[in-house]
Backbone as ProteinMPNN parsed JSONL, in Angstrom:
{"seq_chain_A": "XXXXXXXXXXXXXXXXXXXXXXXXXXXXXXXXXXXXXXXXXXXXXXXXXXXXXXXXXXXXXXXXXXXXXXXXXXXXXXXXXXXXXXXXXXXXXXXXXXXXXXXXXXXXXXXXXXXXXXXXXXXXXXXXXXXXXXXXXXXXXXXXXXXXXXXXXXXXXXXXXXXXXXXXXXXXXXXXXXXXXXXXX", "coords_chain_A": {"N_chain_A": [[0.841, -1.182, 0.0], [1.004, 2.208, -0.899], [2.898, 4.936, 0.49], [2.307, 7.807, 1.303], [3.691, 11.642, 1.562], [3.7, 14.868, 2.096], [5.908, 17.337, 1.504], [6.479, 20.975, 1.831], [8.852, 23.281, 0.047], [11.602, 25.447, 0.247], [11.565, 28.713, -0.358], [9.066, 29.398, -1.777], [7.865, 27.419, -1.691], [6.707, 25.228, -2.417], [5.181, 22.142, -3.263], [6.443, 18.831, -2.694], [5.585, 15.511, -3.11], [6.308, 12.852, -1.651], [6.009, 9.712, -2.222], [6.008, 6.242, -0.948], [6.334, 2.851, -1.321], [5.3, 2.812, -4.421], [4.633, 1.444, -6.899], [2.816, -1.004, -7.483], [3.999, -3.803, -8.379], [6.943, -3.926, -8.168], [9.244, -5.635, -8.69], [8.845, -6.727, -11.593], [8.709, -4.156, -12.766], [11.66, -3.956, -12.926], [12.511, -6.237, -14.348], [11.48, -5.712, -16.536], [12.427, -3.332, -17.489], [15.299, -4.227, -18.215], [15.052, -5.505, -20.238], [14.959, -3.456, -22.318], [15.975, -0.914, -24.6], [18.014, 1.383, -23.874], [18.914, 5.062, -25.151], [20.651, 7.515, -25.891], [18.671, 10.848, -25.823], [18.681, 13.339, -26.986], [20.633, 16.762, -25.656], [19.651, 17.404, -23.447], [19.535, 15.586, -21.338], [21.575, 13.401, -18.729], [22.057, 10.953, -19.891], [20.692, 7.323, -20.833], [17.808, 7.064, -22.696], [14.465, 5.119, -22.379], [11.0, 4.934, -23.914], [8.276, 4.024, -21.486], [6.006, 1.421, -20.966], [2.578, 1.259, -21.687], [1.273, 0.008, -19.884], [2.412, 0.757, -17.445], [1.275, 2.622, -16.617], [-1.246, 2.764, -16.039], [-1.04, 1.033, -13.632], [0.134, 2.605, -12.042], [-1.772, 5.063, -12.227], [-3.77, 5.16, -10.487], [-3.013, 6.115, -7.999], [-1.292, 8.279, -8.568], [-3.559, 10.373, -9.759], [-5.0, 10.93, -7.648], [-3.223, 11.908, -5.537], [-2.303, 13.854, -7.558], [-4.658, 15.431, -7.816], [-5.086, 15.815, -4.813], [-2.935, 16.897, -3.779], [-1.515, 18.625, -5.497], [-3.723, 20.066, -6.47], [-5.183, 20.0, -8.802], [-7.582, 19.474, -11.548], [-10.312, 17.458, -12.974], [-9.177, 16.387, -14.934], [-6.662, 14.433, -16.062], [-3.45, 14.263, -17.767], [-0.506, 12.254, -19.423], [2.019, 12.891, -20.106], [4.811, 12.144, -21.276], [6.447, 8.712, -20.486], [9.174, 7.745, -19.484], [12.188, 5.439, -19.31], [15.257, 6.223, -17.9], [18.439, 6.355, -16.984], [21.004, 7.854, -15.645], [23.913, 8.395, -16.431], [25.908, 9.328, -17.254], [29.712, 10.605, -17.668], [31.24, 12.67, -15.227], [32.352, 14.643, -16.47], [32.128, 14.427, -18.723], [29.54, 15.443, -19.419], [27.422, 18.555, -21.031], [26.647, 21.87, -20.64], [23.735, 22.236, -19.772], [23.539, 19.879, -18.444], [25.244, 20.503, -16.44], [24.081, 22.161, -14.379], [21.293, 22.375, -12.394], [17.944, 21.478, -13.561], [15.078, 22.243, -15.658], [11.93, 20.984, -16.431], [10.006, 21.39, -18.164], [7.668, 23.977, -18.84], [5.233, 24.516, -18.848], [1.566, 25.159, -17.778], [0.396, 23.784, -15.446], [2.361, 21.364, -15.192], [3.559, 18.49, -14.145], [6.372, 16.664, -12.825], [7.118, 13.316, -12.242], [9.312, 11.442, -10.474], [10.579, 7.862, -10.312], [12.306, 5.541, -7.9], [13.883, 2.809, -8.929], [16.49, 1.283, -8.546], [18.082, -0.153, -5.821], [20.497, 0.351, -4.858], [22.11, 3.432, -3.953], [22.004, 5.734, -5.957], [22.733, 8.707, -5.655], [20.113, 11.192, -5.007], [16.81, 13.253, -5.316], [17.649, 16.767, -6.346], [16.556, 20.226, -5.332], [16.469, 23.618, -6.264], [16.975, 27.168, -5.931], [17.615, 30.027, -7.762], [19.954, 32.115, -7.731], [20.132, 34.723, -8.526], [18.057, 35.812, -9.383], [16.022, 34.79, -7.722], [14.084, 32.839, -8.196], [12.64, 29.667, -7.924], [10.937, 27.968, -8.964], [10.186, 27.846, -12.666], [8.445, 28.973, -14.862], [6.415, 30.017, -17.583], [5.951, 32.738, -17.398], [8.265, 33.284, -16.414], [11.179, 32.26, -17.909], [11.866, 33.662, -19.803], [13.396, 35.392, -18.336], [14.558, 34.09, -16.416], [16.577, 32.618, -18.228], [18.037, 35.093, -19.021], [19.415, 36.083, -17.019], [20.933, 33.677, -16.291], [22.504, 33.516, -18.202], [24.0, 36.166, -17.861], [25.134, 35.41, -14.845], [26.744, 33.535, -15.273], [28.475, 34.905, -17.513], [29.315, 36.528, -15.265], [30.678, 34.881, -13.214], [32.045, 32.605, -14.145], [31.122, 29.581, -16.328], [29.603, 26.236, -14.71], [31.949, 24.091, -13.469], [33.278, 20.869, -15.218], [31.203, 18.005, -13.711], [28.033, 16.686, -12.035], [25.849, 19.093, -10.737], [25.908, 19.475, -7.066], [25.118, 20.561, -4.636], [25.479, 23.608, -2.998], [26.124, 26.238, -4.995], [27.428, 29.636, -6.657], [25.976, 30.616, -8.275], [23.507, 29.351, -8.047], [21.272, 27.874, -5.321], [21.184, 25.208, -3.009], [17.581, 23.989, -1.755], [16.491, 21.915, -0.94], [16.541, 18.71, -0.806], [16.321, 15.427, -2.014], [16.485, 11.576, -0.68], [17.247, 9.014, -2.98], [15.177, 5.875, -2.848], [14.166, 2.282, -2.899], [11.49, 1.867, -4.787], [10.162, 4.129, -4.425]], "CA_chain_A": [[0.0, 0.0, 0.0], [1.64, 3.222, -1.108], [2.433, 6.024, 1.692], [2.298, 9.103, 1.209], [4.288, 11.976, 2.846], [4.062, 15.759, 1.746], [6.316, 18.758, 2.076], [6.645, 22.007, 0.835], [10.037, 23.507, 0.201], [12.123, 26.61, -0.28], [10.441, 30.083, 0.166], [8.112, 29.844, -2.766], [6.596, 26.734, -0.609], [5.985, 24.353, -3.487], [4.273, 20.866, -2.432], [6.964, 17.86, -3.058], [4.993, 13.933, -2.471], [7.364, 11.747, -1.629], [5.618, 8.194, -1.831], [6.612, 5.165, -0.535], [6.088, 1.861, -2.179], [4.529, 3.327, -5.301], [4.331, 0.377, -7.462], [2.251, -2.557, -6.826], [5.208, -4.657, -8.5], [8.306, -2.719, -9.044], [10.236, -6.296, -9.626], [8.194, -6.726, -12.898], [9.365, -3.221, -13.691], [13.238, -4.675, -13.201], [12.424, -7.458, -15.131], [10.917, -5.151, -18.065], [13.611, -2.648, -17.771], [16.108, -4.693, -18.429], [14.647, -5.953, -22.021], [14.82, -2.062, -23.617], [17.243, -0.42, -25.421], [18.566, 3.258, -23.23], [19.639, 5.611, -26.265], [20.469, 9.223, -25.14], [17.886, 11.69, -26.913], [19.005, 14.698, -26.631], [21.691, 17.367, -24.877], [19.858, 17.35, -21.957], [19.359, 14.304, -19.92], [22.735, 13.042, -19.172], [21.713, 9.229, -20.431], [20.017, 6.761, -22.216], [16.059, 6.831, -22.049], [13.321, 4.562, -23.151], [9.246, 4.872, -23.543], [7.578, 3.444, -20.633], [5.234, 0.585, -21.978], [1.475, 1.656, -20.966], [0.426, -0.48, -18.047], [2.921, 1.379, -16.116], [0.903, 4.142, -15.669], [-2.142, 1.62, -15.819], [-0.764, -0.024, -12.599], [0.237, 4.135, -10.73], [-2.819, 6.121, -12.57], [-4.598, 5.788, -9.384], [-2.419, 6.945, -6.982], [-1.018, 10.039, -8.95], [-4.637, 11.201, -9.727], [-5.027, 11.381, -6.233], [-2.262, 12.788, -5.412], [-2.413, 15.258, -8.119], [-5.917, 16.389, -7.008], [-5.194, 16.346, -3.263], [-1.373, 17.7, -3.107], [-1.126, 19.813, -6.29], [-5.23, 21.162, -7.077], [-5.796, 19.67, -10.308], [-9.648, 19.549, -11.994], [-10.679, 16.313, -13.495], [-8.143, 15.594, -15.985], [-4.885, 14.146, -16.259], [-2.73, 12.964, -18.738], [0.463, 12.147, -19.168], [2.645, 13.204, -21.584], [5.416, 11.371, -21.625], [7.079, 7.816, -19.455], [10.416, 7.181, -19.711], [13.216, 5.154, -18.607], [16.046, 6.431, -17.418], [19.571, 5.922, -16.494], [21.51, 9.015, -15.988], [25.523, 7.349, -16.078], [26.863, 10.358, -18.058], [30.468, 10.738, -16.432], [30.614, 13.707, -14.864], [33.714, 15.294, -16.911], [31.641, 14.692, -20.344], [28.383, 16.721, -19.095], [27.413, 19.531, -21.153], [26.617, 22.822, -19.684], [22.618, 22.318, -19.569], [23.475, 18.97, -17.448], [25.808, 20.871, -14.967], [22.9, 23.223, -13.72], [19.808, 22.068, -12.247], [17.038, 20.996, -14.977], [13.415, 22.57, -15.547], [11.399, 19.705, -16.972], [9.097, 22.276, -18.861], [7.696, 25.732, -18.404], [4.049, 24.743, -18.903], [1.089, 25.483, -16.69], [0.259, 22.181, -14.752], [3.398, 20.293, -15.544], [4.167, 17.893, -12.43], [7.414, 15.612, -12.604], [7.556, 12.108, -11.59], [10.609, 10.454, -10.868], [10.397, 6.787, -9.493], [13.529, 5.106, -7.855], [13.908, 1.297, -8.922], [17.47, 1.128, -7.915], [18.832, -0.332, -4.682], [21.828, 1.145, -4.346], [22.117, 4.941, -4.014], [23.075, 6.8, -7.163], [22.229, 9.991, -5.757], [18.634, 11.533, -5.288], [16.663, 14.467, -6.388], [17.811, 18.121, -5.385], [15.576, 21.499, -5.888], [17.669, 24.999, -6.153], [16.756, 29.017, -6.218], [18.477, 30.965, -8.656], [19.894, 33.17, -6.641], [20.03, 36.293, -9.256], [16.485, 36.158, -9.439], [14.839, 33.975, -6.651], [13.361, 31.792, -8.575], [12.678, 28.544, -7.335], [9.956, 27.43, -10.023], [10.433, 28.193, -13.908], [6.885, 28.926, -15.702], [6.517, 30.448, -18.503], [6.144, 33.774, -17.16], [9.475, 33.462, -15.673], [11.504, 31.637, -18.555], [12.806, 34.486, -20.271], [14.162, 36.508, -17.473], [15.347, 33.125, -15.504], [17.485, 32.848, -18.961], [19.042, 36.144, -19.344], [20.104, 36.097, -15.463], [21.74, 32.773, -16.104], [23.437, 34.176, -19.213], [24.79, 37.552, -16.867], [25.52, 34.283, -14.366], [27.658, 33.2, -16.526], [29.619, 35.824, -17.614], [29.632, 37.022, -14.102], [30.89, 33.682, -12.231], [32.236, 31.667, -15.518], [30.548, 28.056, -16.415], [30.39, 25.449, -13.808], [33.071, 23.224, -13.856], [32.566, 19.852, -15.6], [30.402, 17.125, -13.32], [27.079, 16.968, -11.714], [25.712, 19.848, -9.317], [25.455, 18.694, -5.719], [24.893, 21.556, -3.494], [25.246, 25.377, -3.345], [27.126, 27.2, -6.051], [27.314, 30.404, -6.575], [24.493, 30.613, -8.929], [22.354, 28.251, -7.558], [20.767, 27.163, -3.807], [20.154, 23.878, -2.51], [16.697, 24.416, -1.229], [15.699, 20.379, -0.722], [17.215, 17.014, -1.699], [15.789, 13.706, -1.238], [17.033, 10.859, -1.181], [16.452, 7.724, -3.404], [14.982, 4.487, -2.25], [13.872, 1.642, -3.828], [10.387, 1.878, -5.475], [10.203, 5.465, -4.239]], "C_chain_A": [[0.887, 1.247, 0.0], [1.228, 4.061, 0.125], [2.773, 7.477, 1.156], [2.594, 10.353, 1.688], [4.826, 13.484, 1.734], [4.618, 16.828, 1.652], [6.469, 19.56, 0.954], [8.306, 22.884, 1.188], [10.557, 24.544, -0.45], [10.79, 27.492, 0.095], [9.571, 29.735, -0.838], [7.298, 28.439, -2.33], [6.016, 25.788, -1.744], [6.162, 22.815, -2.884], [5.66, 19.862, -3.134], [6.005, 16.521, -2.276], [5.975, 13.27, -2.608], [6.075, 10.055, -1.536], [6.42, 6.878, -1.881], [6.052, 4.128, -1.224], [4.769, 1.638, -3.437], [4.152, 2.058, -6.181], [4.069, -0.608, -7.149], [3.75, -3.88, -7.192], [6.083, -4.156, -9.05], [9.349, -4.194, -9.446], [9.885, -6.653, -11.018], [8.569, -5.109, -13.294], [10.781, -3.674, -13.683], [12.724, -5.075, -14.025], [11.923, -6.508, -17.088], [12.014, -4.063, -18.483], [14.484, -2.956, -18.106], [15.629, -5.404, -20.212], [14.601, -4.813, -22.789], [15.967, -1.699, -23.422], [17.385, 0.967, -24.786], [19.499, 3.796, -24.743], [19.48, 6.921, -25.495], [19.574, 10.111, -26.228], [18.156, 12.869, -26.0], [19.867, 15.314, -25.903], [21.182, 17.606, -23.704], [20.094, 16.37, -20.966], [20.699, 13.522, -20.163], [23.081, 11.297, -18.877], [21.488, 8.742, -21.146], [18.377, 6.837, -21.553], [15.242, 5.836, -22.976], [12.51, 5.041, -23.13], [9.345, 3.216, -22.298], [6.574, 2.434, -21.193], [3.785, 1.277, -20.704], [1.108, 1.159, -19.638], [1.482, -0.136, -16.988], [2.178, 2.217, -15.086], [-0.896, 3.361, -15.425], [-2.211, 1.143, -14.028], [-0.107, 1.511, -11.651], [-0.799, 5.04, -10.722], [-3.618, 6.027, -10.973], [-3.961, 6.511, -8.534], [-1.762, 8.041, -7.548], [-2.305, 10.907, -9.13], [-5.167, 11.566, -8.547], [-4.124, 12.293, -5.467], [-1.585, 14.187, -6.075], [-3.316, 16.275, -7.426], [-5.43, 16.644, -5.604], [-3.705, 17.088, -3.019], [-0.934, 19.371, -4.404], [-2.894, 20.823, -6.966], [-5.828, 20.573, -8.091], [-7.045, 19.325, -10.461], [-9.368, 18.186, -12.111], [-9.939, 15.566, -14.384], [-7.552, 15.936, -15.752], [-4.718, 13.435, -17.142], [-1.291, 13.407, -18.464], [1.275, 12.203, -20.757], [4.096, 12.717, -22.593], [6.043, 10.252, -20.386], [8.152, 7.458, -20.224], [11.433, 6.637, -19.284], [14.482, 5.673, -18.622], [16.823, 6.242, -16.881], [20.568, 7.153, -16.38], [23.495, 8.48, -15.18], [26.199, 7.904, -17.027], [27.743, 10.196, -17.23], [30.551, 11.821, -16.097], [31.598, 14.317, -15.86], [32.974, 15.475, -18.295], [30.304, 15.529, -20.468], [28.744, 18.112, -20.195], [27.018, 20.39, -20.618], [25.23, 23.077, -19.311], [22.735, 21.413, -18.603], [24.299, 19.386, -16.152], [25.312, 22.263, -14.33], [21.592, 22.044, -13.764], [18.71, 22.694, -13.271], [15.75, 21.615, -14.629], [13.099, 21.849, -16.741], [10.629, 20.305, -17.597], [8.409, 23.298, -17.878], [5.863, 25.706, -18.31], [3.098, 24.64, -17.742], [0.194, 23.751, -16.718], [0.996, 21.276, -14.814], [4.069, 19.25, -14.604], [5.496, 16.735, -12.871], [6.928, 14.574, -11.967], [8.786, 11.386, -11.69], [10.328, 9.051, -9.671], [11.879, 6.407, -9.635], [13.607, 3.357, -8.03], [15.1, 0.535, -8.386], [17.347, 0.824, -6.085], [19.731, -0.024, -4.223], [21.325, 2.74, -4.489], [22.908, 5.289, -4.559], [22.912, 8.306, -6.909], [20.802, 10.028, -6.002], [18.244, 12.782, -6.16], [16.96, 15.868, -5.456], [16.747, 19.575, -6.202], [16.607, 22.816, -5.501], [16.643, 26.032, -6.517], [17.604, 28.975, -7.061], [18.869, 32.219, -7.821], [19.951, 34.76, -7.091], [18.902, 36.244, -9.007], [15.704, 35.685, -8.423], [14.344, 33.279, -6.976], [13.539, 30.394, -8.206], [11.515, 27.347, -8.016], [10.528, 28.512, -11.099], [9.195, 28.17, -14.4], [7.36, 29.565, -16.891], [6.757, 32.236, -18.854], [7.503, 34.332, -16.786], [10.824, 32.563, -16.752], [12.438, 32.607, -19.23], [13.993, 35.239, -19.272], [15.578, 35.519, -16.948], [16.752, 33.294, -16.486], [18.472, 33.704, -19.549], [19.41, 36.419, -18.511], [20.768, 35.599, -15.807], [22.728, 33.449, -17.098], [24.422, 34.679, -18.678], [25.467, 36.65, -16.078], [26.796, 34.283, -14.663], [29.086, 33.631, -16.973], [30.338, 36.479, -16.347], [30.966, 35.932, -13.58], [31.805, 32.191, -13.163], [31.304, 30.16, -15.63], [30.896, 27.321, -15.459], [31.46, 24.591, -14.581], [32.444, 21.523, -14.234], [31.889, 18.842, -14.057], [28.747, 17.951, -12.427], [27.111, 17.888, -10.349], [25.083, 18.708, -8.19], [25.218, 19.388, -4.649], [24.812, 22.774, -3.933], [26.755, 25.96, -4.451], [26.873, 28.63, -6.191], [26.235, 31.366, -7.611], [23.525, 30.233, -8.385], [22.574, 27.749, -5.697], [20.384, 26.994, -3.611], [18.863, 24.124, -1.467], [15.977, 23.262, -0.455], [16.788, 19.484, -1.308], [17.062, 16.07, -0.809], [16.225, 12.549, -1.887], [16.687, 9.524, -1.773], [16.288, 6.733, -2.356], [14.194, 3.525, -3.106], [12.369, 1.847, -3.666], [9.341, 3.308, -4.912], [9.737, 6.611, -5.136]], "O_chain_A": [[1.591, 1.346, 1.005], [0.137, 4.131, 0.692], [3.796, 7.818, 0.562], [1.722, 10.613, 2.518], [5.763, 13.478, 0.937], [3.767, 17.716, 1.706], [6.562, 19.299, -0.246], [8.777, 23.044, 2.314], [10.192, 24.763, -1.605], [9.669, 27.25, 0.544], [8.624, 30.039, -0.112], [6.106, 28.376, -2.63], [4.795, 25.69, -1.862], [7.103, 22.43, -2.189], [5.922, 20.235, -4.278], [5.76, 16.542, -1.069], [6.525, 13.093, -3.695], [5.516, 9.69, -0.501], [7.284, 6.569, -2.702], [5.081, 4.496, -1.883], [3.818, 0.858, -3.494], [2.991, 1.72, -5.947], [4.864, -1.314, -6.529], [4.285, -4.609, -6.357], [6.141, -3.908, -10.254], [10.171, -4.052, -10.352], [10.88, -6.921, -11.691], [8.718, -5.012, -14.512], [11.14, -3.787, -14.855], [12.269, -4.211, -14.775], [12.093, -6.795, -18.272], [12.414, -3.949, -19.642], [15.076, -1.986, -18.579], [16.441, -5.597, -21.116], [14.232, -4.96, -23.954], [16.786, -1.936, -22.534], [16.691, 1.804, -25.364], [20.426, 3.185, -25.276], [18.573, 7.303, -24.755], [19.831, 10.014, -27.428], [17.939, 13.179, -24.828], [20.257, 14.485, -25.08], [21.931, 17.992, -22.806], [20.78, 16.452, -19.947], [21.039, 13.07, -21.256], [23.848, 10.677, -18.14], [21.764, 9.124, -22.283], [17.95, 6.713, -20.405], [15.401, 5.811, -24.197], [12.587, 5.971, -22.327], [9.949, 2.145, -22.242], [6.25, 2.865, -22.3], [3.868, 1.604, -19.52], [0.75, 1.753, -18.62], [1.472, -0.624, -15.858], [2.193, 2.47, -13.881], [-1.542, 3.692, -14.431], [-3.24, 0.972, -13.375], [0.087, 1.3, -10.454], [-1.018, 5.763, -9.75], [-3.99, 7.086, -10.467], [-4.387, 7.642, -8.3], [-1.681, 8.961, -6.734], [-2.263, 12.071, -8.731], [-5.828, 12.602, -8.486], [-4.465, 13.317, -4.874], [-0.861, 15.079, -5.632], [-3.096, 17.322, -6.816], [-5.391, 17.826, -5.265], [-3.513, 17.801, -2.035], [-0.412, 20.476, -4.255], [-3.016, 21.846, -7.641], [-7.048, 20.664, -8.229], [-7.657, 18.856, -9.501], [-8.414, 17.665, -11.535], [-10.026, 14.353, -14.576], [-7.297, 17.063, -15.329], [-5.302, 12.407, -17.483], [-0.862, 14.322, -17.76], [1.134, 11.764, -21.899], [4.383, 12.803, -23.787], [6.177, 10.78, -19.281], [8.127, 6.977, -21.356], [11.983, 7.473, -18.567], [14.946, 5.505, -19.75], [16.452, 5.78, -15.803], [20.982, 7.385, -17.515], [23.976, 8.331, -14.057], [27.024, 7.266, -17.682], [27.421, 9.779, -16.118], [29.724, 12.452, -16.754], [30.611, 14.958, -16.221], [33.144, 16.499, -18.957], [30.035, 16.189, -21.472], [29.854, 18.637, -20.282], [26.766, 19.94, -19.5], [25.103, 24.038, -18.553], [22.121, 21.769, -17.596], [24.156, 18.838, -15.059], [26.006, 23.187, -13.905], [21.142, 21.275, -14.614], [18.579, 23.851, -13.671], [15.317, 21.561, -13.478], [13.697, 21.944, -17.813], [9.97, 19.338, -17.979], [8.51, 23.433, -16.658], [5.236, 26.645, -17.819], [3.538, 24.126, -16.713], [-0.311, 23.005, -17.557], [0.529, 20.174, -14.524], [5.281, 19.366, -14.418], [4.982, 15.748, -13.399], [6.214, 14.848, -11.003], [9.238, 10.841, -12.697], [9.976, 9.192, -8.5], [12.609, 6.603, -10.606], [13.317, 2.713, -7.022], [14.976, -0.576, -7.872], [16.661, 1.477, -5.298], [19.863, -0.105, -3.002], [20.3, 3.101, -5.066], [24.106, 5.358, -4.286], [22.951, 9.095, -7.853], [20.213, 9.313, -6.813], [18.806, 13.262, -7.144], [16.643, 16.048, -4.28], [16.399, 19.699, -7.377], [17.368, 22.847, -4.533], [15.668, 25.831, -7.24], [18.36, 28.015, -7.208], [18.125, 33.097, -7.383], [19.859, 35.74, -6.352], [18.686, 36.913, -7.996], [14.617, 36.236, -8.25], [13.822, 32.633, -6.068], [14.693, 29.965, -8.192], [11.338, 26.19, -7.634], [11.085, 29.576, -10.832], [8.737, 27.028, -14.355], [8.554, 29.648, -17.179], [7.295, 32.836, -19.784], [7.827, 35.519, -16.823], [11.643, 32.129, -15.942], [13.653, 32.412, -19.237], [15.163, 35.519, -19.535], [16.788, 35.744, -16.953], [17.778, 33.821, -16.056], [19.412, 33.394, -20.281], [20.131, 37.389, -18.747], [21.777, 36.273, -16.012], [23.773, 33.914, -16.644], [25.548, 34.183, -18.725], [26.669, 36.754, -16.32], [27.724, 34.998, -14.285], [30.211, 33.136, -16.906], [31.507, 36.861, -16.297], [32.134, 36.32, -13.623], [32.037, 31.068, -12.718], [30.812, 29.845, -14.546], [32.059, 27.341, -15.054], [31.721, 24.456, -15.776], [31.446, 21.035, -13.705], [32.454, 19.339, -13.083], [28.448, 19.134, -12.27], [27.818, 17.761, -9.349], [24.329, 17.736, -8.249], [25.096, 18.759, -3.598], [24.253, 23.119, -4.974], [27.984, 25.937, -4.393], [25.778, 28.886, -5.69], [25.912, 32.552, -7.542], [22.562, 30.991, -8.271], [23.584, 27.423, -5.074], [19.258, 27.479, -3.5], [19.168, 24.465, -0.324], [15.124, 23.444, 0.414], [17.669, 19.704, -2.14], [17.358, 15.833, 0.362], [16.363, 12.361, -3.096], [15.864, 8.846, -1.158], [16.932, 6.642, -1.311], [13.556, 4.004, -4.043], [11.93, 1.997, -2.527], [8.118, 3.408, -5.005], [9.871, 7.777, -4.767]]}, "name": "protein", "num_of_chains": 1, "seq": "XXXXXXXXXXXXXXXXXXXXXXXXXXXXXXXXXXXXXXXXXXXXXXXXXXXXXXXXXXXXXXXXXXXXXXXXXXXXXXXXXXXXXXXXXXXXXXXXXXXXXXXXXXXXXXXXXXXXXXXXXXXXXXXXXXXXXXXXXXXXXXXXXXXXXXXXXXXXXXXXXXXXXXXXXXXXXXXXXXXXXXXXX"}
């Protein structure tokens, strides 16, 4: 039975759900994960990703629609726009400069992240950062341009981080949260 356990974090107070044993059978996701092909698409995500096969979300749709409605507001509909697997085993030295800054997963209005942990070991969890030119601590759409011509000034100010993954406070960016994986998390 999935648990459920909500906080809100950083000044701008945005809701994180942490749930606990989210998947009715997360070793049938091993077992399926391991039969697809990880190809990296694209300069951001610093991996390989698959599609999710449908009865993933088949076998969580209840408990995120709940958890949408009761932790983040949402009306009557949900969808989902994309499931993917993930492996993020870039090394840190080959990172380009979108993967060594904390990621905004899109700018659109209602956009919620899920990340599930299937791993047993601890590769590192998830961390949330301010911008500290601007304050920002969410990216919308309203806030997309500006966030980007701070980071720019950033930039030039403070030079590029240095190659591998962020893990704390930099002088751009501050750690506001970070949680840590667990299996089926």
């Amino acid at each position: 039975m999935p648990r459920i356990c909500v906080e809100r974090i950083g000044d701008e107070a945005e809701p994180v759900a942490v749930i606990e044993d989210f998947h009715p059978d997360p070793e049938a996701l091993i077992n399926e994960a391991e039969t697809v092909v990880l190809t990296p698409r694209g300069d951001l995500y610093p991996g390989g990703r698959a599609p999710v096969s449908p009865a993933y979300f088949q076998a969580v749709g209840p408990i995120l629609a709940r958890v949408v409605a009761d932790v983040f507001g949402a009306g009557e509909r949900m969808s989902v726009t994309r499931g993917l697997w993930s492996l993020a085993d870039a090394r840190p030295g080959t990172l380009g400069l979108a993967q060594r800054i904390p990621h905004v997963d899109g700018v659109e209005d209602g956009l919620i992240a899920v990340v599930h942990y299937l791993s047993r070991r601890d590769h590192g969890g998830t961390a949330f950062y301010r911008h500290r030119s601007t304050g920002f601590e969410t990216i919308d759409g309203s806030r997309h341009r500006r966030y980007l011509n701070s980071l720019k000034s950033d930039f030039s100010r403070y030079g590029e981080p240095a190659p591998g993954y962020i893990s704390g406070d930099t002088d751009i960016f501050a750690r506001t949260a970070r949680f840590d994986p667990a299996f089926n998390r």
